[in-house]
Amino acid sequence: MDSLHTTELAYWKAEAERLAGDNARLEAENAALRVRVGELEGQIGALTEKVTTLAKLVFGTSSEKSKPVGSSVGKDITGGIGARRPRGQQSGSAGHGRRDYSALETIEEIHDVAEKERICPGCGAPYAAFGEETSYQIDSAGTHRTTPASPPYLPAHLQV
C-alpha cells in the first residue's frame, strides 16, 4: 500500500510541475500580447489622426456658419427698443391655405384604357370599371383647369 502512495505522490508532483510550467508559459504569452495590444492601439490612434487630417484637407471646413449661442439678434419679439422681429411667417399666425381655382373654366378629359387591354392576364376575365379617379391640372397661364378622369378597372372575378 505504501508503494501505491509513492507512485500517486510522484504522479501529482509531476502534474504540479507540468501545470506550473504551463502557467509560466501562459503568463509570458499574456505579457507579450498586452505589449502587442498597446502597440496596436498606438497605431490606431495615429491612423485616426491621419484620417481626420486628410478628411479636412479633402472636404474642407463647413460653409454653414453657426450663430453664437448667446446671440439674441432677431429673436426679441417683445417690442423693446432696437428689437427686431424674425423674418417670415410668425408662429401662431394663420397660413395662406390653398388657392381657389373653382372660378376657372373647366375642361374635362376622359383617359380610358383600350378595350383589348381590359382583360386579366391570369385568367382572361374581362375587366369591369369601378369608381372614378379624378385629378386637376391648372395651365401655366391660369386661364383654365383640366380635369382628367380615368375609370379604374378590376377583373370581374375580383370585384366585391
PDB file of C-alpha atoms in Angstrom:
ATOM      1  CA  MET A   1       0.000   0.000   0.000  1.00  0.00           C
ATOM      2  CA  ASP A   2       2.950   2.244   0.638  1.00  0.00           C
ATOM      3  CA  SER A   3       4.212   1.827  -2.908  1.00  0.00           C
ATOM      4  CA  LEU A   4       0.800   2.916  -4.215  1.00  0.00           C
ATOM      5  CA  HIS A   5       1.060   6.150  -2.237  1.00  0.00           C
ATOM      6  CA  THR A   6       4.560   6.885  -3.514  1.00  0.00           C
ATOM      7  CA  THR A   7       3.562   6.386  -7.162  1.00  0.00           C
ATOM      8  CA  GLU A   8       0.471   8.511  -6.643  1.00  0.00           C
ATOM      9  CA  LEU A   9       2.566  11.182  -4.927  1.00  0.00           C
ATOM     10  CA  ALA A  10       5.098  11.138  -7.769  1.00  0.00           C
ATOM     11  CA  TYR A  11       2.277  11.466 -10.302  1.00  0.00           C
ATOM     12  CA  TRP A  12       0.778  14.511  -8.590  1.00  0.00           C
ATOM     13  CA  LYS A  13       4.195  16.151  -8.162  1.00  0.00           C
ATOM     14  CA  ALA A  14       4.872  15.698 -11.880  1.00  0.00           C
ATOM     15  CA  GLU A  15       1.405  17.062 -12.691  1.00  0.00           C
ATOM     16  CA  ALA A  16       2.003  20.109 -10.458  1.00  0.00           C
ATOM     17  CA  GLU A  17       5.374  20.799 -12.139  1.00  0.00           C
ATOM     18  CA  ARG A  18       3.769  20.484 -15.594  1.00  0.00           C
ATOM     19  CA  LEU A  19       0.971  22.880 -14.623  1.00  0.00           C
ATOM     20  CA  ALA A  20       3.491  25.332 -13.112  1.00  0.00           C
ATOM     21  CA  GLY A  21       5.407  25.283 -16.403  1.00  0.00           C
ATOM     22  CA  ASP A  22       2.175  25.825 -18.397  1.00  0.00           C
ATOM     23  CA  ASN A  23       1.251  28.682 -16.075  1.00  0.00           C
ATOM     24  CA  ALA A  24       4.661  30.379 -16.511  1.00  0.00           C
ATOM     25  CA  ARG A  25       4.429  29.969 -20.303  1.00  0.00           C
ATOM     26  CA  LEU A  26       0.873  31.435 -20.398  1.00  0.00           C
ATOM     27  CA  GLU A  27       1.880  34.383 -18.173  1.00  0.00           C
ATOM     28  CA  ALA A  28       4.765  35.203 -20.526  1.00  0.00           C
ATOM     29  CA  GLU A  29       2.440  34.894 -23.539  1.00  0.00           C
ATOM     30  CA  ASN A  30      -0.125  37.131 -21.812  1.00  0.00           C
ATOM     31  CA  ALA A  31       2.527  39.803 -21.137  1.00  0.00           C
ATOM     32  CA  ALA A  32       3.687  39.683 -24.768  1.00  0.00           C
ATOM     33  CA  LEU A  33       0.087  40.033 -26.001  1.00  0.00           C
ATOM     34  CA  ARG A  34      -0.515  43.023 -23.711  1.00  0.00           C
ATOM     35  CA  VAL A  35       2.546  44.724 -25.204  1.00  0.00           C
ATOM     36  CA  ARG A  36       1.263  43.958 -28.730  1.00  0.00           C
ATOM     37  CA  VAL A  37      -2.211  45.352 -27.887  1.00  0.00           C
ATOM     38  CA  GLY A  38      -0.589  48.566 -26.628  1.00  0.00           C
ATOM     39  CA  GLU A  39       1.391  48.916 -29.874  1.00  0.00           C
ATOM     40  CA  LEU A  40      -1.723  48.327 -31.999  1.00  0.00           C
ATOM     41  CA  GLU A  41      -3.761  50.866 -30.020  1.00  0.00           C
ATOM     42  CA  GLY A  42      -0.998  53.422 -30.646  1.00  0.00           C
ATOM     43  CA  GLN A  43      -1.114  52.659 -34.380  1.00  0.00           C
ATOM     44  CA  ILE A  44      -4.909  53.021 -34.383  1.00  0.00           C
ATOM     45  CA  GLY A  45      -4.611  56.443 -32.711  1.00  0.00           C
ATOM     46  CA  ALA A  46      -2.025  57.616 -35.245  1.00  0.00           C
ATOM     47  CA  LEU A  47      -4.085  56.369 -38.196  1.00  0.00           C
ATOM     48  CA  THR A  48      -7.247  58.010 -36.827  1.00  0.00           C
ATOM     49  CA  GLU A  49      -5.424  61.349 -36.633  1.00  0.00           C
ATOM     50  CA  LYS A  50      -4.152  60.879 -40.178  1.00  0.00           C
ATOM     51  CA  VAL A  51      -7.669  60.096 -41.492  1.00  0.00           C
ATOM     52  CA  THR A  52      -9.067  63.172 -39.726  1.00  0.00           C
ATOM     53  CA  THR A  53      -6.363  65.400 -41.205  1.00  0.00           C
ATOM     54  CA  LEU A  54      -6.852  64.014 -44.711  1.00  0.00           C
ATOM     55  CA  ALA A  55     -10.636  64.349 -44.456  1.00  0.00           C
ATOM     56  CA  LYS A  56     -10.235  68.026 -43.522  1.00  0.00           C
ATOM     57  CA  LEU A  57      -7.928  68.524 -46.498  1.00  0.00           C
ATOM     58  CA  VAL A  58     -10.344  66.852 -48.908  1.00  0.00           C
ATOM     59  CA  PHE A  59     -13.674  68.169 -47.650  1.00  0.00           C
ATOM     60  CA  GLY A  60     -12.545  71.460 -46.115  1.00  0.00           C
ATOM     61  CA  THR A  61     -14.374  73.304 -43.392  1.00  0.00           C
ATOM     62  CA  SER A  62     -18.135  73.682 -43.162  1.00  0.00           C
ATOM     63  CA  SER A  63     -19.566  76.561 -45.181  1.00  0.00           C
ATOM     64  CA  GLU A  64     -22.550  76.862 -42.868  1.00  0.00           C
ATOM     65  CA  LYS A  65     -21.549  79.121 -40.051  1.00  0.00           C
ATOM     66  CA  SER A  66     -23.420  78.643 -36.808  1.00  0.00           C
ATOM     67  CA  LYS A  67     -24.747  81.607 -34.869  1.00  0.00           C
ATOM     68  CA  PRO A  68     -23.216  82.403 -31.498  1.00  0.00           C
ATOM     69  CA  VAL A  69     -25.071  80.740 -28.639  1.00  0.00           C
ATOM     70  CA  GLY A  70     -25.704  83.948 -26.687  1.00  0.00           C
ATOM     71  CA  SER A  71     -26.930  85.950 -29.697  1.00  0.00           C
ATOM     72  CA  SER A  72     -30.442  87.376 -29.434  1.00  0.00           C
ATOM     73  CA  VAL A  73     -30.499  89.482 -32.614  1.00  0.00           C
ATOM     74  CA  GLY A  74     -33.789  88.915 -34.383  1.00  0.00           C
ATOM     75  CA  LYS A  75     -35.128  86.777 -31.527  1.00  0.00           C
ATOM     76  CA  ASP A  76     -36.748  89.522 -29.425  1.00  0.00           C
ATOM     77  CA  ILE A  77     -40.399  89.971 -30.368  1.00  0.00           C
ATOM     78  CA  THR A  78     -41.401  91.881 -27.243  1.00  0.00           C
ATOM     79  CA  GLY A  79     -41.076  95.258 -28.965  1.00  0.00           C
ATOM     80  CA  GLY A  80     -38.201  96.612 -26.905  1.00  0.00           C
ATOM     81  CA  ILE A  81     -36.005  99.432 -28.203  1.00  0.00           C
ATOM     82  CA  GLY A  82     -33.872  98.184 -31.098  1.00  0.00           C
ATOM     83  CA  ALA A  83     -35.620  94.815 -31.106  1.00  0.00           C
ATOM     84  CA  ARG A  84     -36.474  93.223 -34.455  1.00  0.00           C
ATOM     85  CA  ARG A  85     -38.977  90.509 -35.202  1.00  0.00           C
ATOM     86  CA  PRO A  86     -37.701  87.483 -37.086  1.00  0.00           C
ATOM     87  CA  ARG A  87     -38.488  87.424 -40.781  1.00  0.00           C
ATOM     88  CA  GLY A  88     -41.009  85.092 -42.378  1.00  0.00           C
ATOM     89  CA  GLN A  89     -44.242  83.619 -41.108  1.00  0.00           C
ATOM     90  CA  GLN A  90     -44.647  84.136 -37.382  1.00  0.00           C
ATOM     91  CA  SER A  91     -45.579  81.249 -35.151  1.00  0.00           C
ATOM     92  CA  GLY A  92     -49.244  81.228 -34.224  1.00  0.00           C
ATOM     93  CA  SER A  93     -50.388  83.202 -37.264  1.00  0.00           C
ATOM     94  CA  ALA A  94     -52.762  81.754 -39.863  1.00  0.00           C
ATOM     95  CA  GLY A  95     -51.289  80.476 -43.092  1.00  0.00           C
ATOM     96  CA  HIS A  96     -52.451  81.213 -46.619  1.00  0.00           C
ATOM     97  CA  GLY A  97     -54.088  77.874 -47.427  1.00  0.00           C
ATOM     98  CA  ARG A  98     -54.706  76.628 -50.963  1.00  0.00           C
ATOM     99  CA  ARG A  99     -55.816  78.905 -53.743  1.00  0.00           C
ATOM    100  CA  ASP A 100     -59.350  78.502 -55.025  1.00  0.00           C
ATOM    101  CA  TYR A 101     -59.442  77.574 -58.719  1.00  0.00           C
ATOM    102  CA  SER A 102     -63.171  76.855 -58.904  1.00  0.00           C
ATOM    103  CA  ALA A 103     -63.814  80.057 -60.911  1.00  0.00           C
ATOM    104  CA  LEU A 104     -61.619  78.893 -63.813  1.00  0.00           C
ATOM    105  CA  GLU A 105     -63.154  77.359 -66.915  1.00  0.00           C
ATOM    106  CA  THR A 106     -63.069  73.557 -66.595  1.00  0.00           C
ATOM    107  CA  ILE A 107     -62.208  71.274 -69.490  1.00  0.00           C
ATOM    108  CA  GLU A 108     -62.987  67.615 -68.790  1.00  0.00           C
ATOM    109  CA  GLU A 109     -60.877  64.945 -70.455  1.00  0.00           C
ATOM    110  CA  ILE A 110     -61.550  61.208 -70.189  1.00  0.00           C
ATOM    111  CA  HIS A 111     -58.479  58.978 -70.339  1.00  0.00           C
ATOM    112  CA  ASP A 112     -59.631  55.407 -70.882  1.00  0.00           C
ATOM    113  CA  VAL A 113     -57.827  52.095 -71.325  1.00  0.00           C
ATOM    114  CA  ALA A 114     -58.168  50.449 -74.749  1.00  0.00           C
ATOM    115  CA  GLU A 115     -60.829  47.708 -74.937  1.00  0.00           C
ATOM    116  CA  LYS A 116     -58.300  44.988 -75.861  1.00  0.00           C
ATOM    117  CA  GLU A 117     -56.173  45.824 -72.773  1.00  0.00           C
ATOM    118  CA  ARG A 118     -59.086  45.326 -70.339  1.00  0.00           C
ATOM    119  CA  ILE A 119     -58.500  41.563 -69.933  1.00  0.00           C
ATOM    120  CA  CYS A 120     -56.975  39.824 -66.896  1.00  0.00           C
ATOM    121  CA  PRO A 121     -53.608  38.334 -67.939  1.00  0.00           C
ATOM    122  CA  GLY A 122     -54.009  35.467 -65.456  1.00  0.00           C
ATOM    123  CA  CYS A 123     -57.465  34.118 -66.212  1.00  0.00           C
ATOM    124  CA  GLY A 124     -58.629  36.066 -69.282  1.00  0.00           C
ATOM    125  CA  ALA A 125     -61.680  37.535 -67.492  1.00  0.00           C
ATOM    126  CA  PRO A 126     -62.766  40.964 -68.740  1.00  0.00           C
ATOM    127  CA  TYR A 127     -62.125  43.998 -66.575  1.00  0.00           C
ATOM    128  CA  ALA A 128     -65.071  45.982 -65.299  1.00  0.00           C
ATOM    129  CA  ALA A 129     -64.990  49.667 -64.321  1.00  0.00           C
ATOM    130  CA  PHE A 130     -65.425  50.575 -60.661  1.00  0.00           C
ATOM    131  CA  GLY A 131     -65.400  54.131 -59.317  1.00  0.00           C
ATOM    132  CA  GLU A 132     -63.546  57.024 -60.913  1.00  0.00           C
ATOM    133  CA  GLU A 133     -60.194  58.687 -60.348  1.00  0.00           C
ATOM    134  CA  THR A 134     -60.133  62.444 -60.812  1.00  0.00           C
ATOM    135  CA  SER A 135     -57.324  64.983 -60.625  1.00  0.00           C
ATOM    136  CA  TYR A 136     -56.878  68.629 -61.621  1.00  0.00           C
ATOM    137  CA  GLN A 137     -54.277  70.284 -63.793  1.00  0.00           C
ATOM    138  CA  ILE A 138     -54.022  74.085 -63.995  1.00  0.00           C
ATOM    139  CA  ASP A 139     -52.398  75.536 -67.112  1.00  0.00           C
ATOM    140  CA  SER A 140     -49.422  77.846 -66.627  1.00  0.00           C
ATOM    141  CA  ALA A 141     -51.371  80.977 -67.603  1.00  0.00           C
ATOM    142  CA  GLY A 142     -54.141  80.198 -65.106  1.00  0.00           C
ATOM    143  CA  THR A 143     -56.906  80.514 -67.696  1.00  0.00           C
ATOM    144  CA  HIS A 144     -58.465  77.070 -67.310  1.00  0.00           C
ATOM    145  CA  ARG A 145     -58.186  73.860 -65.368  1.00  0.00           C
ATOM    146  CA  THR A 146     -58.213  70.414 -66.923  1.00  0.00           C
ATOM    147  CA  THR A 147     -59.966  67.566 -65.157  1.00  0.00           C
ATOM    148  CA  PRO A 148     -58.568  64.292 -66.485  1.00  0.00           C
ATOM    149  CA  ALA A 149     -60.799  61.447 -65.331  1.00  0.00           C
ATOM    150  CA  SER A 150     -59.884  57.808 -65.762  1.00  0.00           C
ATOM    151  CA  PRO A 151     -62.064  54.938 -64.622  1.00  0.00           C
ATOM    152  CA  PRO A 152     -60.054  52.288 -62.755  1.00  0.00           C
ATOM    153  CA  TYR A 153     -60.603  48.709 -63.869  1.00  0.00           C
ATOM    154  CA  LEU A 154     -60.503  45.451 -61.938  1.00  0.00           C
ATOM    155  CA  PRO A 155     -61.122  41.890 -63.158  1.00  0.00           C
ATOM    156  CA  ALA A 156     -64.791  40.954 -62.706  1.00  0.00           C
ATOM    157  CA  HIS A 157     -63.940  37.952 -60.507  1.00  0.00           C
ATOM    158  CA  LEU A 158     -62.023  40.180 -58.026  1.00  0.00           C
ATOM    159  CA  GLN A 159     -64.753  42.799 -57.576  1.00  0.00           C
ATOM    160  CA  VAL A 160     -66.722  42.697 -54.381  1.00  0.00           C
TER     161      VAL A 160
END
